[in-house]
């Protein structure tokens, strides 16, 4: 999947791609054809860098409702020739999720389009999951034959069906179909369910990991074998060391962390970190100069340390121009004290300057700016809020601004009520000033919306309580 091209933050398309609240507000004020064109551009070309931590579907679905948008372009996208040629489910995933939300809002055209795609589309499993949450029993039962026809009545087809039923994200359709009285539907689905359950039982009876009685060296060998075949077993191996290692093994583990194979070094570093061995910080510093695998494991082990000795060492490492220096800044941001505020602020400014507004290492620094209440960080946080393409990072930034920027309640907090991230809307519900007439109306709408997250509605209800200003 290619990284999306994000338009400038000051444009309507750029605002919508980022999922900002101002995107909705600008779209509603723009000419309707222009707004719909930008909205369809986002839905058909997923703008998220990480779809697993960023939300867009409800945000876009709500805007479709506000603009009374048609579904012709989504339909053409779903049933284009590319659907057959491109097997990547994320080509159509966002569009299907938007259709799911529209169906939950009562858009029957979205429901019918989902049913058609579940019958004919390549990414039918995603569509079926959306329907499992929104369609009625009769609608789902009508999909049984077209879906089962995808699996030929051969041993290979039956095995594929069993794996699909076993791994289904939403099991409701399969349970309904198992109750069907027709042999071609009910009997076949029940057989697939039984085969999937048997396969799961067999896998549980044939574990491939450590056995009782393993030695420390056996755990090291297992970790190295996993590394050679491309499986990272560092953390499981460290937990195994915790089960098999005794006091007499400590020197062997320390030596493995210093000069063992890559798999052994990674496992040993994490084990010594968890057991708070006083030598581990020196071993971590030495490991950063090793192979990339060992260096990454060493940095991760340091980030997992939570004792005062890690914070003290971070103060000395924070100026390093490498990954360990970035990790040290993150440790100070998460666990440092008030006297560390200037170090965190300096790291935040340098990270934005050198890596830009989307750097992964910004997340702990932004959180730290809010946790430590660094008022001087407000300008750089405002810049991040406007420019980052990550709605997840923008949500963190909004929380930090709430703690550092006196103007947040009358500024960004207002537009956050329309943000694509529910955690950002929750912050806005807590802080947005009611002097803006749009705030009260938006709070009412969110409180009455059945698709809104419970945490957001709880924040609104707390705001509307007897001791809060009237809305």
GROMACS .gro file of C-alpha atoms in nm:
model
  471
    1UNK     CA    1   0.000   0.000   0.000
    2UNK     CA    2   0.149   0.335  -0.109
    3UNK     CA    3   0.177   0.626   0.131
    4UNK     CA    4  -0.099   0.875   0.055
    5UNK     CA    5  -0.025   1.220  -0.082
    6UNK     CA    6  -0.158   1.473   0.168
    7UNK     CA    7  -0.264   1.817   0.047
    8UNK     CA    8  -0.153   2.133   0.233
    9UNK     CA    9  -0.323   2.187   0.567
   10UNK     CA   10  -0.481   2.516   0.458
   11UNK     CA   11  -0.687   2.356   0.178
   12UNK     CA   12  -1.027   2.192   0.206
   13UNK     CA   13  -0.887   1.863   0.079
   14UNK     CA   14  -0.596   1.879   0.324
   15UNK     CA   15  -0.830   1.943   0.616
   16UNK     CA   16  -1.056   1.653   0.520
   17UNK     CA   17  -0.765   1.417   0.464
   18UNK     CA   18  -0.639   1.497   0.813
   19UNK     CA   19  -0.985   1.445   0.964
   20UNK     CA   20  -0.980   1.786   1.129
   21UNK     CA   21  -1.297   1.942   1.263
   22UNK     CA   22  -1.232   2.246   1.047
   23UNK     CA   23  -1.258   2.015   0.747
   24UNK     CA   24  -1.625   1.954   0.818
   25UNK     CA   25  -1.690   2.321   0.895
   26UNK     CA   26  -1.519   2.437   0.574
   27UNK     CA   27  -1.694   2.171   0.366
   28UNK     CA   28  -2.034   2.282   0.490
   29UNK     CA   29  -1.951   2.642   0.397
   30UNK     CA   30  -1.800   2.555   0.055
   31UNK     CA   31  -1.995   2.504  -0.270
   32UNK     CA   32  -2.155   2.162  -0.245
   33UNK     CA   33  -1.995   2.012  -0.562
   34UNK     CA   34  -1.650   2.118  -0.442
   35UNK     CA   35  -1.710   1.972  -0.096
   36UNK     CA   36  -1.838   1.642  -0.234
   37UNK     CA   37  -1.546   1.614  -0.474
   38UNK     CA   38  -1.298   1.653  -0.186
   39UNK     CA   39  -1.495   1.410   0.031
   40UNK     CA   40  -1.506   1.141  -0.238
   41UNK     CA   41  -1.135   1.191  -0.301
   42UNK     CA   42  -1.070   1.101   0.065
   43UNK     CA   43  -1.306   0.805   0.081
   44UNK     CA   44  -1.181   0.647  -0.242
   45UNK     CA   45  -0.812   0.707  -0.165
   46UNK     CA   46  -0.764   0.634   0.205
   47UNK     CA   47  -0.547   0.922   0.338
   48UNK     CA   48  -0.439   0.751   0.659
   49UNK     CA   49  -0.077   0.653   0.715
   50UNK     CA   50  -0.183   0.398   0.978
   51UNK     CA   51  -0.542   0.277   0.945
   52UNK     CA   52  -0.509   0.072   1.266
   53UNK     CA   53  -0.484   0.377   1.496
   54UNK     CA   54  -0.659   0.648   1.292
   55UNK     CA   55  -1.034   0.687   1.243
   56UNK     CA   56  -1.203   0.838   0.940
   57UNK     CA   57  -1.512   0.634   0.851
   58UNK     CA   58  -1.763   0.790   1.093
   59UNK     CA   59  -1.622   1.138   1.019
   60UNK     CA   60  -1.672   1.094   0.644
   61UNK     CA   61  -2.012   0.926   0.686
   62UNK     CA   62  -2.142   1.216   0.893
   63UNK     CA   63  -2.025   1.461   0.629
   64UNK     CA   64  -2.195   1.254   0.358
   65UNK     CA   65  -2.518   1.291   0.554
   66UNK     CA   66  -2.473   1.665   0.606
   67UNK     CA   67  -2.405   1.716   0.234
   68UNK     CA   68  -2.672   1.466   0.127
   69UNK     CA   69  -2.407   1.302  -0.089
   70UNK     CA   70  -2.483   1.030  -0.341
   71UNK     CA   71  -2.301   0.698  -0.361
   72UNK     CA   72  -2.236   0.678  -0.737
   73UNK     CA   73  -1.862   0.735  -0.708
   74UNK     CA   74  -1.825   0.486  -0.424
   75UNK     CA   75  -2.019   0.229  -0.627
   76UNK     CA   76  -1.797   0.283  -0.931
   77UNK     CA   77  -1.488   0.247  -0.711
   78UNK     CA   78  -1.608  -0.077  -0.553
   79UNK     CA   79  -1.708  -0.246  -0.879
   80UNK     CA   80  -1.426  -0.121  -1.099
   81UNK     CA   81  -1.197  -0.363  -1.284
   82UNK     CA   82  -0.929  -0.281  -1.028
   83UNK     CA   83  -1.132  -0.469  -0.769
   84UNK     CA   84  -1.041  -0.791  -0.947
   85UNK     CA   85  -0.679  -0.699  -1.009
   86UNK     CA   86  -0.590  -0.547  -0.668
   87UNK     CA   87  -0.638  -0.789  -0.378
   88UNK     CA   88  -0.538  -0.535  -0.110
   89UNK     CA   89  -0.842  -0.503   0.116
   90UNK     CA   90  -0.745  -0.149   0.212
   91UNK     CA   91  -0.821  -0.026  -0.139
   92UNK     CA   92  -1.191  -0.060  -0.052
   93UNK     CA   93  -1.189  -0.091   0.327
   94UNK     CA   94  -1.252   0.274   0.409
   95UNK     CA   95  -1.534   0.301   0.153
   96UNK     CA   96  -1.702  -0.010   0.296
   97UNK     CA   97  -1.670   0.123   0.653
   98UNK     CA   98  -1.828   0.453   0.546
   99UNK     CA   99  -2.114   0.260   0.388
  100UNK     CA  100  -2.157   0.069   0.712
  101UNK     CA  101  -2.200   0.389   0.911
  102UNK     CA  102  -2.437   0.531   0.651
  103UNK     CA  103  -2.645   0.215   0.675
  104UNK     CA  104  -2.663   0.253   1.053
  105UNK     CA  105  -2.794   0.607   0.997
  106UNK     CA  106  -3.078   0.466   0.785
  107UNK     CA  107  -2.934   0.507   0.435
  108UNK     CA  108  -3.094   0.209   0.257
  109UNK     CA  109  -2.891   0.277  -0.057
  110UNK     CA  110  -2.574   0.214   0.144
  111UNK     CA  111  -2.717  -0.109   0.284
  112UNK     CA  112  -2.809  -0.235  -0.063
  113UNK     CA  113  -2.466  -0.145  -0.197
  114UNK     CA  114  -2.299  -0.339   0.085
  115UNK     CA  115  -2.513  -0.644   0.008
  116UNK     CA  116  -2.425  -0.630  -0.361
  117UNK     CA  117  -2.056  -0.600  -0.286
  118UNK     CA  118  -2.070  -0.890  -0.037
  119UNK     CA  119  -2.213  -1.103  -0.321
  120UNK     CA  120  -1.974  -0.994  -0.596
  121UNK     CA  121  -1.679  -0.797  -0.460
  122UNK     CA  122  -1.325  -0.911  -0.391
  123UNK     CA  123  -1.319  -0.766  -0.039
  124UNK     CA  124  -1.650  -0.937   0.044
  125UNK     CA  125  -1.540  -1.036   0.396
  126UNK     CA  126  -1.511  -0.671   0.504
  127UNK     CA  127  -1.854  -0.596   0.360
  128UNK     CA  128  -2.000  -0.898   0.539
  129UNK     CA  129  -1.856  -0.777   0.870
  130UNK     CA  130  -2.021  -0.437   0.818
  131UNK     CA  131  -2.353  -0.608   0.741
  132UNK     CA  132  -2.319  -0.833   1.043
  133UNK     CA  133  -2.342  -0.523   1.260
  134UNK     CA  134  -2.620  -0.344   1.068
  135UNK     CA  135  -2.833  -0.579   0.857
  136UNK     CA  136  -3.133  -0.777   0.976
  137UNK     CA  137  -3.153  -1.157   0.981
  138UNK     CA  138  -3.348  -1.176   0.655
  139UNK     CA  139  -3.090  -0.966   0.470
  140UNK     CA  140  -2.803  -1.179   0.598
  141UNK     CA  141  -2.977  -1.507   0.517
  142UNK     CA  142  -3.017  -1.387   0.159
  143UNK     CA  143  -2.637  -1.369   0.128
  144UNK     CA  144  -2.571  -1.731   0.227
  145UNK     CA  145  -2.577  -1.890  -0.117
  146UNK     CA  146  -2.371  -1.623  -0.302
  147UNK     CA  147  -2.104  -1.626  -0.030
  148UNK     CA  148  -2.084  -2.005  -0.005
  149UNK     CA  149  -2.061  -2.025  -0.385
  150UNK     CA  150  -1.717  -1.863  -0.350
  151UNK     CA  151  -1.590  -2.189  -0.201
  152UNK     CA  152  -1.594  -2.483  -0.445
  153UNK     CA  153  -1.723  -2.815  -0.317
  154UNK     CA  154  -1.375  -2.971  -0.319
  155UNK     CA  155  -1.143  -3.065  -0.031
  156UNK     CA  156  -0.946  -2.746  -0.095
  157UNK     CA  157  -1.261  -2.534  -0.107
  158UNK     CA  158  -1.396  -2.692   0.211
  159UNK     CA  159  -1.064  -2.629   0.388
  160UNK     CA  160  -1.068  -2.265   0.279
  161UNK     CA  161  -1.428  -2.230   0.400
  162UNK     CA  162  -1.338  -2.383   0.738
  163UNK     CA  163  -1.049  -2.137   0.779
  164UNK     CA  164  -1.275  -1.844   0.682
  165UNK     CA  165  -1.544  -1.944   0.932
  166UNK     CA  166  -1.286  -2.004   1.204
  167UNK     CA  167  -1.119  -1.663   1.156
  168UNK     CA  168  -1.436  -1.459   1.091
  169UNK     CA  169  -1.419  -1.120   1.267
  170UNK     CA  170  -1.799  -1.107   1.304
  171UNK     CA  171  -1.945  -1.459   1.346
  172UNK     CA  172  -2.314  -1.360   1.334
  173UNK     CA  173  -2.377  -1.441   0.963
  174UNK     CA  174  -2.213  -1.783   0.993
  175UNK     CA  175  -2.420  -1.867   1.300
  176UNK     CA  176  -2.737  -1.770   1.114
  177UNK     CA  177  -2.638  -1.977   0.813
  178UNK     CA  178  -2.557  -2.278   1.031
  179UNK     CA  179  -2.925  -2.284   1.132
  180UNK     CA  180  -3.038  -2.308   0.769
  181UNK     CA  181  -3.228  -2.631   0.693
  182UNK     CA  182  -3.078  -2.670   0.345
  183UNK     CA  183  -2.787  -2.912   0.323
  184UNK     CA  184  -2.604  -2.685   0.077
  185UNK     CA  185  -2.607  -2.407   0.337
  186UNK     CA  186  -2.666  -2.519   0.696
  187UNK     CA  187  -2.497  -2.858   0.678
  188UNK     CA  188  -2.198  -2.715   0.494
  189UNK     CA  189  -2.148  -2.427   0.740
  190UNK     CA  190  -2.182  -2.660   1.039
  191UNK     CA  191  -1.921  -2.891   0.889
  192UNK     CA  192  -1.691  -2.592   0.839
  193UNK     CA  193  -1.744  -2.483   1.202
  194UNK     CA  194  -1.656  -2.832   1.327
  195UNK     CA  195  -1.347  -2.849   1.104
  196UNK     CA  196  -1.231  -2.509   1.226
  197UNK     CA  197  -1.278  -2.605   1.590
  198UNK     CA  198  -1.087  -2.931   1.533
  199UNK     CA  199  -0.805  -2.745   1.361
  200UNK     CA  200  -0.781  -2.502   1.653
  201UNK     CA  201  -0.770  -2.793   1.899
  202UNK     CA  202  -0.495  -2.963   1.699
  203UNK     CA  203  -0.283  -2.647   1.702
  204UNK     CA  204  -0.326  -2.617   2.078
  205UNK     CA  205  -0.213  -2.978   2.121
  206UNK     CA  206   0.102  -2.922   1.913
  207UNK     CA  207   0.274  -2.622   2.070
  208UNK     CA  208   0.600  -2.527   1.903
  209UNK     CA  209   0.744  -2.320   2.185
  210UNK     CA  210   0.945  -2.398   2.498
  211UNK     CA  211   0.892  -2.712   2.704
  212UNK     CA  212   0.925  -2.768   3.081
  213UNK     CA  213   1.282  -2.849   3.168
  214UNK     CA  214   1.440  -2.625   2.906
  215UNK     CA  215   1.774  -2.474   2.999
  216UNK     CA  216   1.880  -2.112   2.961
  217UNK     CA  217   2.089  -2.207   2.658
  218UNK     CA  218   1.789  -2.383   2.499
  219UNK     CA  219   1.589  -2.060   2.530
  220UNK     CA  220   1.873  -1.866   2.368
  221UNK     CA  221   1.890  -2.120   2.083
  222UNK     CA  222   1.511  -2.095   2.034
  223UNK     CA  223   1.530  -1.713   2.015
  224UNK     CA  224   1.812  -1.730   1.760
  225UNK     CA  225   1.630  -1.988   1.547
  226UNK     CA  226   1.325  -1.763   1.542
  227UNK     CA  227   1.534  -1.466   1.436
  228UNK     CA  228   1.688  -1.664   1.151
  229UNK     CA  229   1.347  -1.757   1.012
  230UNK     CA  230   1.214  -1.400   1.048
  231UNK     CA  231   1.016  -1.439   1.370
  232UNK     CA  232   1.090  -1.199   1.656
  233UNK     CA  233   1.077  -1.410   1.974
  234UNK     CA  234   1.257  -1.160   2.195
  235UNK     CA  235   0.980  -1.096   2.446
  236UNK     CA  236   0.854  -1.458   2.466
  237UNK     CA  237   1.213  -1.574   2.513
  238UNK     CA  238   1.267  -1.318   2.790
  239UNK     CA  239   0.955  -1.449   2.967
  240UNK     CA  240   1.085  -1.806   2.928
  241UNK     CA  241   1.413  -1.702   3.088
  242UNK     CA  242   1.211  -1.572   3.381
  243UNK     CA  243   1.065  -1.922   3.421
  244UNK     CA  244   1.380  -2.134   3.377
  245UNK     CA  245   1.668  -1.916   3.499
  246UNK     CA  246   1.801  -1.947   3.851
  247UNK     CA  247   2.047  -1.736   4.053
  248UNK     CA  248   2.339  -1.939   3.917
  249UNK     CA  249   2.244  -1.848   3.559
  250UNK     CA  250   2.268  -1.472   3.605
  251UNK     CA  251   2.633  -1.441   3.492
  252UNK     CA  252   2.562  -1.655   3.184
  253UNK     CA  253   2.272  -1.427   3.089
  254UNK     CA  254   2.481  -1.114   3.140
  255UNK     CA  255   2.752  -1.257   2.916
  256UNK     CA  256   2.491  -1.343   2.651
  257UNK     CA  257   2.367  -0.983   2.664
  258UNK     CA  258   2.723  -0.863   2.614
  259UNK     CA  259   2.852  -1.097   2.343
  260UNK     CA  260   2.598  -1.365   2.253
  261UNK     CA  261   2.420  -1.426   1.924
  262UNK     CA  262   2.172  -1.159   1.820
  263UNK     CA  263   1.873  -1.362   1.938
  264UNK     CA  264   2.037  -1.436   2.271
  265UNK     CA  265   2.145  -1.074   2.323
  266UNK     CA  266   1.794  -0.943   2.258
  267UNK     CA  267   1.631  -1.193   2.495
  268UNK     CA  268   1.894  -1.142   2.765
  269UNK     CA  269   1.866  -0.762   2.754
  270UNK     CA  270   1.490  -0.777   2.803
  271UNK     CA  271   1.520  -1.035   3.081
  272UNK     CA  272   1.777  -0.825   3.268
  273UNK     CA  273   1.560  -0.517   3.220
  274UNK     CA  274   1.256  -0.689   3.372
  275UNK     CA  275   1.462  -0.819   3.663
  276UNK     CA  276   1.616  -0.470   3.714
  277UNK     CA  277   1.973  -0.593   3.704
  278UNK     CA  278   2.203  -0.298   3.790
  279UNK     CA  279   2.433  -0.384   3.497
  280UNK     CA  280   2.165  -0.364   3.228
  281UNK     CA  281   2.198   0.009   3.152
  282UNK     CA  282   2.565  -0.030   3.063
  283UNK     CA  283   2.478  -0.335   2.853
  284UNK     CA  284   2.207  -0.138   2.671
  285UNK     CA  285   2.450   0.142   2.590
  286UNK     CA  286   2.700  -0.106   2.452
  287UNK     CA  287   2.433  -0.292   2.253
  288UNK     CA  288   2.329   0.023   2.064
  289UNK     CA  289   2.659  -0.006   1.879
  290UNK     CA  290   2.581  -0.364   1.767
  291UNK     CA  291   2.370  -0.493   1.482
  292UNK     CA  292   2.047  -0.317   1.392
  293UNK     CA  293   1.840  -0.597   1.547
  294UNK     CA  294   2.028  -0.581   1.877
  295UNK     CA  295   2.028  -0.199   1.881
  296UNK     CA  296   1.650  -0.187   1.833
  297UNK     CA  297   1.599  -0.445   2.108
  298UNK     CA  298   1.825  -0.248   2.341
  299UNK     CA  299   1.632   0.076   2.281
  300UNK     CA  300   1.300  -0.102   2.335
  301UNK     CA  301   1.430  -0.259   2.657
  302UNK     CA  302   1.533   0.085   2.785
  303UNK     CA  303   1.193   0.233   2.699
  304UNK     CA  304   1.028  -0.040   2.907
  305UNK     CA  305   1.229   0.047   3.217
  306UNK     CA  306   1.031   0.236   3.479
  307UNK     CA  307   1.269   0.278   3.773
  308UNK     CA  308   1.444   0.599   3.884
  309UNK     CA  309   1.776   0.465   3.756
  310UNK     CA  310   1.641   0.474   3.398
  311UNK     CA  311   1.523   0.834   3.439
  312UNK     CA  312   1.859   0.936   3.583
  313UNK     CA  313   2.047   0.772   3.295
  314UNK     CA  314   1.808   0.932   3.043
  315UNK     CA  315   1.921   1.276   3.157
  316UNK     CA  316   2.271   1.188   3.041
  317UNK     CA  317   2.160   1.023   2.714
  318UNK     CA  318   1.899   1.276   2.599
  319UNK     CA  319   2.149   1.473   2.392
  320UNK     CA  320   2.267   1.170   2.194
  321UNK     CA  321   2.188   1.206   1.821
  322UNK     CA  322   2.069   0.845   1.783
  323UNK     CA  323   1.775   0.622   1.869
  324UNK     CA  324   1.890   0.588   2.229
  325UNK     CA  325   1.885   0.966   2.266
  326UNK     CA  326   1.530   0.978   2.127
  327UNK     CA  327   1.428   0.702   2.368
  328UNK     CA  328   1.587   0.893   2.657
  329UNK     CA  329   1.379   1.199   2.567
  330UNK     CA  330   1.069   0.980   2.566
  331UNK     CA  331   1.154   0.837   2.908
  332UNK     CA  332   1.194   1.187   3.052
  333UNK     CA  333   0.867   1.293   2.891
  334UNK     CA  334   0.678   0.999   3.040
  335UNK     CA  335   0.849   0.963   3.376
  336UNK     CA  336   1.064   1.270   3.432
  337UNK     CA  337   1.013   1.543   3.690
  338UNK     CA  338   0.937   1.913   3.664
  339UNK     CA  339   1.309   1.994   3.643
  340UNK     CA  340   1.326   1.790   3.319
  341UNK     CA  341   1.079   2.020   3.138
  342UNK     CA  342   1.346   2.209   2.947
  343UNK     CA  343   1.508   1.886   2.826
  344UNK     CA  344   1.171   1.759   2.703
  345UNK     CA  345   1.091   2.092   2.537
  346UNK     CA  346   1.427   2.096   2.361
  347UNK     CA  347   1.377   1.740   2.237
  348UNK     CA  348   1.028   1.825   2.113
  349UNK     CA  349   1.149   2.129   1.917
  350UNK     CA  350   1.444   1.940   1.771
  351UNK     CA  351   1.227   1.646   1.666
  352UNK     CA  352   0.981   1.871   1.484
  353UNK     CA  353   1.266   2.062   1.320
  354UNK     CA  354   1.460   1.755   1.204
  355UNK     CA  355   1.190   1.492   1.141
  356UNK     CA  356   0.875   1.692   1.067
  357UNK     CA  357   0.524   1.691   1.215
  358UNK     CA  358   0.454   1.320   1.159
  359UNK     CA  359   0.753   1.161   1.332
  360UNK     CA  360   0.657   0.860   1.551
  361UNK     CA  361   0.897   0.977   1.822
  362UNK     CA  362   0.682   1.288   1.874
  363UNK     CA  363   0.410   1.097   2.057
  364UNK     CA  364   0.576   1.062   2.399
  365UNK     CA  365   0.721   1.412   2.374
  366UNK     CA  366   0.378   1.563   2.309
  367UNK     CA  367   0.233   1.364   2.598
  368UNK     CA  368   0.519   1.479   2.817
  369UNK     CA  369   0.464   1.843   2.732
  370UNK     CA  370   0.108   1.808   2.858
  371UNK     CA  371   0.199   1.597   3.161
  372UNK     CA  372   0.465   1.844   3.273
  373UNK     CA  373   0.249   2.147   3.185
  374UNK     CA  374   0.517   2.309   2.970
  375UNK     CA  375   0.352   2.639   2.874
  376UNK     CA  376   0.639   2.735   2.642
  377UNK     CA  377   0.555   2.429   2.430
  378UNK     CA  378   0.220   2.574   2.320
  379UNK     CA  379   0.350   2.736   1.995
  380UNK     CA  380   0.513   2.419   1.868
  381UNK     CA  381   0.209   2.215   1.977
  382UNK     CA  382  -0.019   2.448   1.780
  383UNK     CA  383   0.205   2.398   1.477
  384UNK     CA  384   0.184   2.021   1.518
  385UNK     CA  385  -0.193   2.035   1.555
  386UNK     CA  386  -0.230   2.217   1.225
  387UNK     CA  387   0.028   2.029   1.019
  388UNK     CA  388   0.037   1.664   1.123
  389UNK     CA  389  -0.135   1.419   0.891
  390UNK     CA  390  -0.186   1.176   1.181
  391UNK     CA  391  -0.520   1.224   1.352
  392UNK     CA  392  -0.395   1.007   1.639
  393UNK     CA  393  -0.101   1.243   1.701
  394UNK     CA  394  -0.331   1.544   1.664
  395UNK     CA  395  -0.550   1.399   1.940
  396UNK     CA  396  -0.250   1.371   2.169
  397UNK     CA  397  -0.158   1.727   2.079
  398UNK     CA  398  -0.507   1.849   2.166
  399UNK     CA  399  -0.478   1.695   2.512
  400UNK     CA  400  -0.138   1.859   2.558
  401UNK     CA  401  -0.275   2.197   2.445
  402UNK     CA  402  -0.557   2.167   2.696
  403UNK     CA  403  -0.289   2.157   2.967
  404UNK     CA  404  -0.055   2.421   2.824
  405UNK     CA  405  -0.246   2.672   2.610
  406UNK     CA  406  -0.488   2.916   2.781
  407UNK     CA  407  -0.650   2.986   2.442
  408UNK     CA  408  -0.732   2.622   2.373
  409UNK     CA  409  -1.087   2.633   2.513
  410UNK     CA  410  -1.195   2.911   2.278
  411UNK     CA  411  -0.978   2.803   1.984
  412UNK     CA  412  -0.890   2.452   1.875
  413UNK     CA  413  -1.125   2.293   2.131
  414UNK     CA  414  -1.424   2.421   1.935
  415UNK     CA  415  -1.322   2.262   1.606
  416UNK     CA  416  -1.225   1.943   1.793
  417UNK     CA  417  -1.595   1.876   1.848
  418UNK     CA  418  -1.607   1.781   1.478
  419UNK     CA  419  -1.278   1.586   1.478
  420UNK     CA  420  -1.256   1.233   1.337
  421UNK     CA  421  -1.108   1.086   1.658
  422UNK     CA  422  -1.346   1.012   1.944
  423UNK     CA  423  -1.075   1.079   2.203
  424UNK     CA  424  -1.025   1.426   2.053
  425UNK     CA  425  -1.399   1.493   2.062
  426UNK     CA  426  -1.399   1.382   2.426
  427UNK     CA  427  -1.132   1.641   2.511
  428UNK     CA  428  -1.334   1.904   2.326
  429UNK     CA  429  -1.650   1.812   2.514
  430UNK     CA  430  -1.463   1.877   2.838
  431UNK     CA  431  -1.298   2.207   2.745
  432UNK     CA  432  -1.478   2.388   2.460
  433UNK     CA  433  -1.615   2.721   2.581
  434UNK     CA  434  -1.991   2.762   2.556
  435UNK     CA  435  -1.963   3.127   2.453
  436UNK     CA  436  -1.939   3.002   2.094
  437UNK     CA  437  -2.296   2.934   1.979
  438UNK     CA  438  -2.182   2.636   1.771
  439UNK     CA  439  -2.060   2.450   2.079
  440UNK     CA  440  -2.394   2.401   2.253
  441UNK     CA  441  -2.564   2.283   1.934
  442UNK     CA  442  -2.280   2.040   1.855
  443UNK     CA  443  -2.284   1.899   2.208
  444UNK     CA  444  -2.657   1.834   2.180
  445UNK     CA  445  -2.614   1.660   1.847
  446UNK     CA  446  -2.333   1.437   1.971
  447UNK     CA  447  -2.526   1.352   2.287
  448UNK     CA  448  -2.822   1.234   2.077
  449UNK     CA  449  -2.621   1.049   1.812
  450UNK     CA  450  -2.643   0.669   1.862
  451UNK     CA  451  -2.320   0.624   1.666
  452UNK     CA  452  -2.119   0.845   1.904
  453UNK     CA  453  -1.879   0.677   2.147
  454UNK     CA  454  -1.992   0.634   2.506
  455UNK     CA  455  -1.691   0.821   2.644
  456UNK     CA  456  -1.776   1.130   2.441
  457UNK     CA  457  -2.138   1.122   2.550
  458UNK     CA  458  -2.034   1.071   2.915
  459UNK     CA  459  -1.813   1.381   2.892
  460UNK     CA  460  -2.107   1.576   2.752
  461UNK     CA  461  -2.344   1.451   3.019
  462UNK     CA  462  -2.094   1.545   3.289
  463UNK     CA  463  -2.074   1.891   3.135
  464UNK     CA  464  -2.452   1.919   3.136
  465UNK     CA  465  -2.485   1.816   3.502
  466UNK     CA  466  -2.651   2.027   3.770
  467UNK     CA  467  -2.324   2.189   3.874
  468UNK     CA  468  -2.218   2.275   3.517
  469UNK     CA  469  -2.326   2.569   3.299
  470UNK     CA  470  -2.651   2.512   3.118
  471UNK     CA  471  -2.629   2.412   2.752
   0.00000   0.00000   0.00000
